Every structure is written in C-alpha cells, then in structure tokens.
Amino acid sequence: VADDAGGAFAACPERSQMGATVWDQTCRTSVFRRAGGRAVIRVKYIAEEQFVITLSYDNQMRIFDSKGGQLFYSLENPYGCPFSCIGWDQRHQQVLLADKGGCFFVWDLQSENIVLERRIFQEPVIALAYRESQDEVTLSSSSCIEFWRIDRDTNYNVIPDGHSGLVIAIKAGTGRGVPWGPAALVRCGGLALGGRGLCRLRGAGR
C-alpha cells in the first residue's frame, strides 16, 4: 500500500477464520518512509528477491528490502519525468521501466545502470507487461499498444553512432582507418546498447 505522502506500507494479507475474514494481527507491518519525496505512483513486490520497488512523482525508482525497509537502490529518470510502470525480469535480474514521456528502460541490478532505453510513444506509457519466456514486452499508451522483443545477442559489434532506422546495405573493410570487419553486423530496426536492443514485433492503435 502507498500513500500521497511518499510512504509505502507492507503487512500480511487477511486470512479466513471460521468462515469470516479477519486481519492477521500477528504479522509485523513494514513501513518505508522514504519510498518517495512525493506521492507514490506504483508499488511492486518481488517475492523471489524480497524486494519492494516503488515509483514516485519525484521521478525516482527505489528498491527496498521488504523485511527491514532498507533502501538498496535508487534511480532518477534521466529525462526528468516520473516513471509510470514497472516490470521485473527474474532471469536477468533487471527492472523494466516506462515513463510518462513515452520511454522504455531496462535497468540492470548487477551493474546498477540503464542498459537499454528507447522512446516508444510521444505520450505517457500507461501499462507494461513482460513475458520472460519470450523476452517480449507489451507497452500501452492511451491510443496505441505495441509489442517488442528484447535482443540480447552480443555476438556482433555495435558501431558507435550507427543508424536508428532500417539499414539496407553494409560493406565490411579491413583497411587503414576501418576499425571493424565482417562481424560488424548492423541489424534492422536499429537500437543496440551494450549489445542489447529492441525489435518491434507489431503494434495497433485506434
């Protein structure tokens, strides 16, 4: 549960007793006072890691220990607007984020860095769903829904300042001043950061 003062609270759920629903008074409530400098937008509990992830209107994503309320990590949106949606990739230990500016981010827990970012819409992202088995992300705005696959193939070289659109031809060279060879494959659809990118599968709008 989150509130407008930037706090988040966690406690045991209700349990059934003789056909009646009662609050479990034996369970300790955890309080995360620093969940946000302003109102909290989203809260997500990651049971496998015992994390609580919060998004707030101070443009921050924060990750807390669900037991003691200790702040583990925080990330400020580099574009100066609030994050709006959270996803979690257990296999790769990454937080998937979207914001009110229409951007999508992948934040890596181990490196504590954004390893992928892309503007998907020109309006806020209002929903994010992740299929870990297919590495596919569904992103929705008020007028459109799009499906993307995260490309994690690192068996190619990324050319700095490469194209963002469709590449229709490529020439490999080994001469002087040419730092790349035949392995410098550029993939169509074009975003790659640190060997990772997004491939658009399909989209639909009103």
mmCIF file of C-alpha atoms in Angstrom:
data_model
loop_
_atom_site.group_PDB
_atom_site.id
_atom_site.type_symbol
_atom_site.label_atom_id
_atom_site.label_comp_id
_atom_site.label_asym_id
_atom_site.label_seq_id
_atom_site.Cartn_x
_atom_site.Cartn_y
_atom_site.Cartn_z
ATOM 1 C CA VAL A 1 0.000 0.000 0.000
ATOM 2 C CA ALA A 2 1.298 3.518 -0.837
ATOM 3 C CA ASP A 3 0.105 6.984 0.123
ATOM 4 C CA ASP A 4 0.244 10.582 -1.104
ATOM 5 C CA ALA A 5 2.949 11.490 1.431
ATOM 6 C CA GLY A 6 5.548 9.274 -0.244
ATOM 7 C CA GLY A 7 5.261 6.342 2.175
ATOM 8 C CA ALA A 8 4.733 2.668 1.477
ATOM 9 C CA PHE A 9 3.476 0.028 3.889
ATOM 10 C CA ALA A 10 3.550 -3.772 3.851
ATOM 11 C CA ALA A 11 1.777 -6.314 6.072
ATOM 12 C CA CYS A 12 0.394 -9.840 5.961
ATOM 13 C CA PRO A 13 -2.815 -10.326 3.983
ATOM 14 C CA GLU A 14 -6.149 -11.199 5.519
ATOM 15 C CA ARG A 15 -6.865 -14.785 6.483
ATOM 16 C CA SER A 16 -10.061 -16.756 6.868
ATOM 17 C CA GLN A 17 -11.225 -17.868 10.310
ATOM 18 C CA MET A 18 -14.392 -19.921 10.741
ATOM 19 C CA GLY A 19 -15.838 -18.508 7.539
ATOM 20 C CA ALA A 20 -15.063 -14.907 8.485
ATOM 21 C CA THR A 21 -12.253 -12.746 7.093
ATOM 22 C CA VAL A 22 -10.014 -11.200 9.741
ATOM 23 C CA TRP A 23 -6.744 -9.239 9.770
ATOM 24 C CA ASP A 24 -3.728 -11.242 10.853
ATOM 25 C CA GLN A 25 -2.680 -9.309 13.981
ATOM 26 C CA THR A 26 0.430 -11.485 14.476
ATOM 27 C CA CYS A 27 2.163 -10.116 11.416
ATOM 28 C CA ARG A 28 4.533 -7.163 11.705
ATOM 29 C CA THR A 29 3.944 -4.203 9.396
ATOM 30 C CA SER A 30 6.933 -2.823 7.463
ATOM 31 C CA VAL A 31 6.990 0.893 6.766
ATOM 32 C CA PHE A 32 9.054 2.508 4.006
ATOM 33 C CA ARG A 33 9.065 6.177 4.935
ATOM 34 C CA ARG A 34 11.496 7.094 2.164
ATOM 35 C CA ALA A 35 9.552 5.448 -0.636
ATOM 36 C CA GLY A 36 9.220 8.828 -2.328
ATOM 37 C CA GLY A 37 9.702 12.519 -1.794
ATOM 38 C CA ARG A 38 6.252 12.961 -3.289
ATOM 39 C CA ALA A 39 3.236 10.711 -3.814
ATOM 40 C CA VAL A 40 3.979 7.106 -4.775
ATOM 41 C CA ILE A 41 2.654 6.066 -8.196
ATOM 42 C CA ARG A 42 3.352 2.313 -8.279
ATOM 43 C CA VAL A 43 4.474 -0.416 -5.870
ATOM 44 C CA LYS A 44 5.677 -3.866 -6.970
ATOM 45 C CA TYR A 45 6.683 -6.713 -4.653
ATOM 46 C CA ILE A 46 9.319 -9.185 -5.902
ATOM 47 C CA ALA A 47 8.876 -12.255 -3.697
ATOM 48 C CA GLU A 48 11.926 -14.150 -5.014
ATOM 49 C CA GLU A 49 14.295 -11.339 -4.019
ATOM 50 C CA GLN A 50 12.252 -9.934 -1.106
ATOM 51 C CA PHE A 51 12.290 -6.534 -2.811
ATOM 52 C CA VAL A 52 9.720 -3.761 -2.860
ATOM 53 C CA ILE A 53 10.030 -1.480 -5.898
ATOM 54 C CA THR A 54 8.349 1.940 -5.807
ATOM 55 C CA LEU A 55 7.843 4.708 -8.359
ATOM 56 C CA SER A 56 7.040 8.217 -7.187
ATOM 57 C CA TYR A 57 6.320 11.682 -8.535
ATOM 58 C CA ASP A 58 9.832 12.862 -7.643
ATOM 59 C CA ASN A 59 10.966 10.985 -10.802
ATOM 60 C CA GLN A 60 12.621 8.211 -8.786
ATOM 61 C CA MET A 61 12.567 4.423 -8.823
ATOM 62 C CA ARG A 62 13.559 2.910 -5.462
ATOM 63 C CA ILE A 63 14.187 -0.672 -4.361
ATOM 64 C CA PHE A 64 13.777 -1.601 -0.686
ATOM 65 C CA ASP A 65 14.340 -4.669 1.436
ATOM 66 C CA SER A 66 10.821 -5.919 2.104
ATOM 67 C CA LYS A 67 11.636 -7.063 5.638
ATOM 68 C CA GLY A 68 13.572 -4.195 7.183
ATOM 69 C CA GLY A 69 12.649 -1.364 4.833
ATOM 70 C CA GLN A 70 16.298 -0.620 3.974
ATOM 71 C CA LEU A 71 16.842 1.320 0.757
ATOM 72 C CA PHE A 72 19.009 -0.768 -1.583
ATOM 73 C CA TYR A 73 18.941 1.139 -4.882
ATOM 74 C CA SER A 74 17.515 4.300 -6.390
ATOM 75 C CA LEU A 75 17.358 5.634 -9.923
ATOM 76 C CA GLU A 76 16.324 9.071 -11.147
ATOM 77 C CA ASN A 77 14.711 9.313 -14.569
ATOM 78 C CA PRO A 78 17.327 10.913 -16.865
ATOM 79 C CA TYR A 79 14.542 12.724 -18.756
ATOM 80 C CA GLY A 80 13.126 14.477 -15.714
ATOM 81 C CA CYS A 81 9.646 12.971 -15.661
ATOM 82 C CA PRO A 82 8.005 10.324 -13.448
ATOM 83 C CA PHE A 83 8.243 6.639 -14.229
ATOM 84 C CA SER A 84 4.786 5.163 -14.763
ATOM 85 C CA CYS A 85 5.153 1.361 -14.996
ATOM 86 C CA ILE A 86 7.314 -1.434 -13.553
ATOM 87 C CA GLY A 87 8.246 -4.899 -14.781
ATOM 88 C CA TRP A 88 10.719 -7.448 -13.439
ATOM 89 C CA ASP A 89 12.964 -9.899 -15.293
ATOM 90 C CA GLN A 90 13.950 -12.548 -12.749
ATOM 91 C CA ARG A 91 16.273 -14.467 -15.064
ATOM 92 C CA HIS A 92 18.407 -11.460 -15.991
ATOM 93 C CA GLN A 93 17.910 -9.570 -12.705
ATOM 94 C CA GLN A 94 16.657 -6.441 -14.450
ATOM 95 C CA VAL A 95 13.945 -3.876 -13.762
ATOM 96 C CA LEU A 96 11.823 -2.854 -16.746
ATOM 97 C CA LEU A 97 10.524 0.708 -16.553
ATOM 98 C CA ALA A 98 8.362 3.017 -18.631
ATOM 99 C CA ASP A 99 7.680 6.705 -18.067
ATOM 100 C CA LYS A 100 5.200 9.480 -18.684
ATOM 101 C CA GLY A 101 7.325 10.752 -21.566
ATOM 102 C CA GLY A 102 6.746 7.566 -23.586
ATOM 103 C CA CYS A 103 10.174 5.981 -22.954
ATOM 104 C CA PHE A 104 11.091 2.411 -22.061
ATOM 105 C CA PHE A 105 14.142 1.463 -19.961
ATOM 106 C CA VAL A 106 15.923 -1.678 -18.825
ATOM 107 C CA TRP A 107 17.863 -1.145 -15.580
ATOM 108 C CA ASP A 108 20.378 -3.833 -14.637
ATOM 109 C CA LEU A 109 20.615 -4.795 -10.962
ATOM 110 C CA GLN A 110 24.211 -6.046 -11.094
ATOM 111 C CA SER A 111 25.769 -3.104 -12.934
ATOM 112 C CA GLU A 112 23.297 -0.590 -11.422
ATOM 113 C CA ASN A 113 22.999 1.073 -14.829
ATOM 114 C CA ILE A 114 20.418 1.609 -17.545
ATOM 115 C CA VAL A 115 21.475 -0.861 -20.245
ATOM 116 C CA LEU A 116 18.692 -0.073 -22.707
ATOM 117 C CA GLU A 117 16.421 2.891 -23.358
ATOM 118 C CA ARG A 118 14.116 3.872 -26.191
ATOM 119 C CA ARG A 119 11.246 6.274 -26.803
ATOM 120 C CA ILE A 120 8.250 4.178 -27.801
ATOM 121 C CA PHE A 121 5.424 6.754 -27.768
ATOM 122 C CA GLN A 122 5.007 10.518 -27.834
ATOM 123 C CA GLU A 123 2.583 10.193 -24.916
ATOM 124 C CA PRO A 124 2.724 8.524 -21.485
ATOM 125 C CA VAL A 125 3.104 4.753 -21.207
ATOM 126 C CA ILE A 126 0.174 3.581 -19.071
ATOM 127 C CA ALA A 127 0.778 -0.178 -18.968
ATOM 128 C CA LEU A 128 3.722 -2.578 -19.241
ATOM 129 C CA ALA A 129 3.621 -6.374 -19.355
ATOM 130 C CA TYR A 130 6.627 -8.676 -19.695
ATOM 131 C CA ARG A 131 6.764 -12.293 -20.929
ATOM 132 C CA GLU A 132 10.044 -13.616 -19.560
ATOM 133 C CA SER A 133 9.895 -16.887 -21.513
ATOM 134 C CA GLN A 134 9.849 -14.986 -24.824
ATOM 135 C CA ASP A 135 11.717 -11.861 -23.681
ATOM 136 C CA GLU A 136 8.778 -9.829 -25.009
ATOM 137 C CA VAL A 137 7.433 -6.549 -23.695
ATOM 138 C CA THR A 138 3.945 -5.171 -24.274
ATOM 139 C CA LEU A 139 3.639 -1.398 -23.868
ATOM 140 C CA SER A 140 0.416 0.596 -23.983
ATOM 141 C CA SER A 141 -0.473 4.267 -24.270
ATOM 142 C CA SER A 142 -3.944 5.775 -24.313
ATOM 143 C CA SER A 143 -4.124 5.352 -28.086
ATOM 144 C CA CYS A 144 -1.766 2.519 -29.006
ATOM 145 C CA ILE A 145 -0.354 -0.831 -27.937
ATOM 146 C CA GLU A 146 2.965 -2.205 -29.154
ATOM 147 C CA PHE A 147 4.838 -5.484 -28.780
ATOM 148 C CA TRP A 148 8.643 -5.592 -28.625
ATOM 149 C CA ARG A 149 11.283 -8.288 -28.151
ATOM 150 C CA ILE A 150 14.475 -7.565 -26.222
ATOM 151 C CA ASP A 151 17.501 -8.561 -28.285
ATOM 152 C CA ARG A 152 20.296 -9.905 -26.081
ATOM 153 C CA ASP A 153 22.545 -11.294 -28.823
ATOM 154 C CA THR A 154 26.033 -9.987 -28.096
ATOM 155 C CA ASN A 155 27.792 -11.925 -30.857
ATOM 156 C CA TYR A 156 28.219 -8.855 -33.028
ATOM 157 C CA ASN A 157 29.967 -5.497 -32.817
ATOM 158 C CA VAL A 158 27.973 -2.331 -32.241
ATOM 159 C CA ILE A 159 29.054 0.568 -34.450
ATOM 160 C CA PRO A 160 29.046 3.808 -32.416
ATOM 161 C CA ASP A 161 26.622 6.465 -33.671
ATOM 162 C CA GLY A 162 25.051 3.981 -36.049
ATOM 163 C CA HIS A 163 21.706 4.274 -37.796
ATOM 164 C CA SER A 164 18.413 4.321 -35.895
ATOM 165 C CA GLY A 165 16.367 3.294 -38.922
ATOM 166 C CA LEU A 166 16.430 0.445 -41.443
ATOM 167 C CA VAL A 167 19.889 -0.458 -42.787
ATOM 168 C CA ILE A 168 19.703 -1.512 -46.437
ATOM 169 C CA ALA A 169 23.392 -2.095 -47.203
ATOM 170 C CA ILE A 170 26.667 -2.716 -45.410
ATOM 171 C CA LYS A 171 30.275 -3.092 -46.539
ATOM 172 C CA ALA A 172 32.989 -4.711 -44.456
ATOM 173 C CA GLY A 173 36.522 -3.409 -44.622
ATOM 174 C CA THR A 174 39.879 -4.180 -43.090
ATOM 175 C CA GLY A 175 41.922 -1.289 -44.443
ATOM 176 C CA ARG A 176 43.574 1.529 -42.587
ATOM 177 C CA GLY A 177 41.189 3.623 -40.515
ATOM 178 C CA VAL A 178 38.450 0.988 -40.650
ATOM 179 C CA PRO A 179 38.030 -0.384 -37.097
ATOM 180 C CA TRP A 180 35.546 -3.081 -37.970
ATOM 181 C CA GLY A 181 35.388 -6.222 -40.050
ATOM 182 C CA PRO A 182 32.773 -8.641 -41.384
ATOM 183 C CA ALA A 183 31.499 -9.288 -37.855
ATOM 184 C CA ALA A 184 30.207 -5.720 -37.626
ATOM 185 C CA LEU A 185 26.653 -6.701 -38.369
ATOM 186 C CA VAL A 186 24.026 -3.982 -38.107
ATOM 187 C CA ARG A 187 20.538 -5.274 -37.536
ATOM 188 C CA CYS A 188 17.430 -3.636 -38.984
ATOM 189 C CA GLY A 189 15.116 -1.710 -36.743
ATOM 190 C CA GLY A 190 18.040 -0.349 -35.205
ATOM 191 C CA LEU A 191 18.657 0.156 -31.468
ATOM 192 C CA ALA A 192 21.533 -1.549 -29.682
ATOM 193 C CA LEU A 193 23.105 -0.528 -26.392
ATOM 194 C CA GLY A 194 25.834 -2.687 -24.925
ATOM 195 C CA GLY A 195 24.877 -5.487 -27.290
ATOM 196 C CA ARG A 196 21.198 -5.284 -26.389
ATOM 197 C CA GLY A 197 18.364 -3.821 -28.376
ATOM 198 C CA LEU A 198 14.660 -3.848 -29.117
ATOM 199 C CA CYS A 199 12.963 -5.445 -32.104
ATOM 200 C CA ARG A 200 9.431 -4.244 -32.770
ATOM 201 C CA LEU A 201 7.073 -7.159 -33.354
ATOM 202 C CA ARG A 202 3.779 -5.390 -34.070
ATOM 203 C CA GLY A 203 1.587 -2.532 -32.960
ATOM 204 C CA ALA A 204 -2.037 -1.482 -33.018
ATOM 205 C CA GLY A 205 -3.804 1.820 -32.462
ATOM 206 C CA ARG A 206 -7.192 3.337 -32.550
#
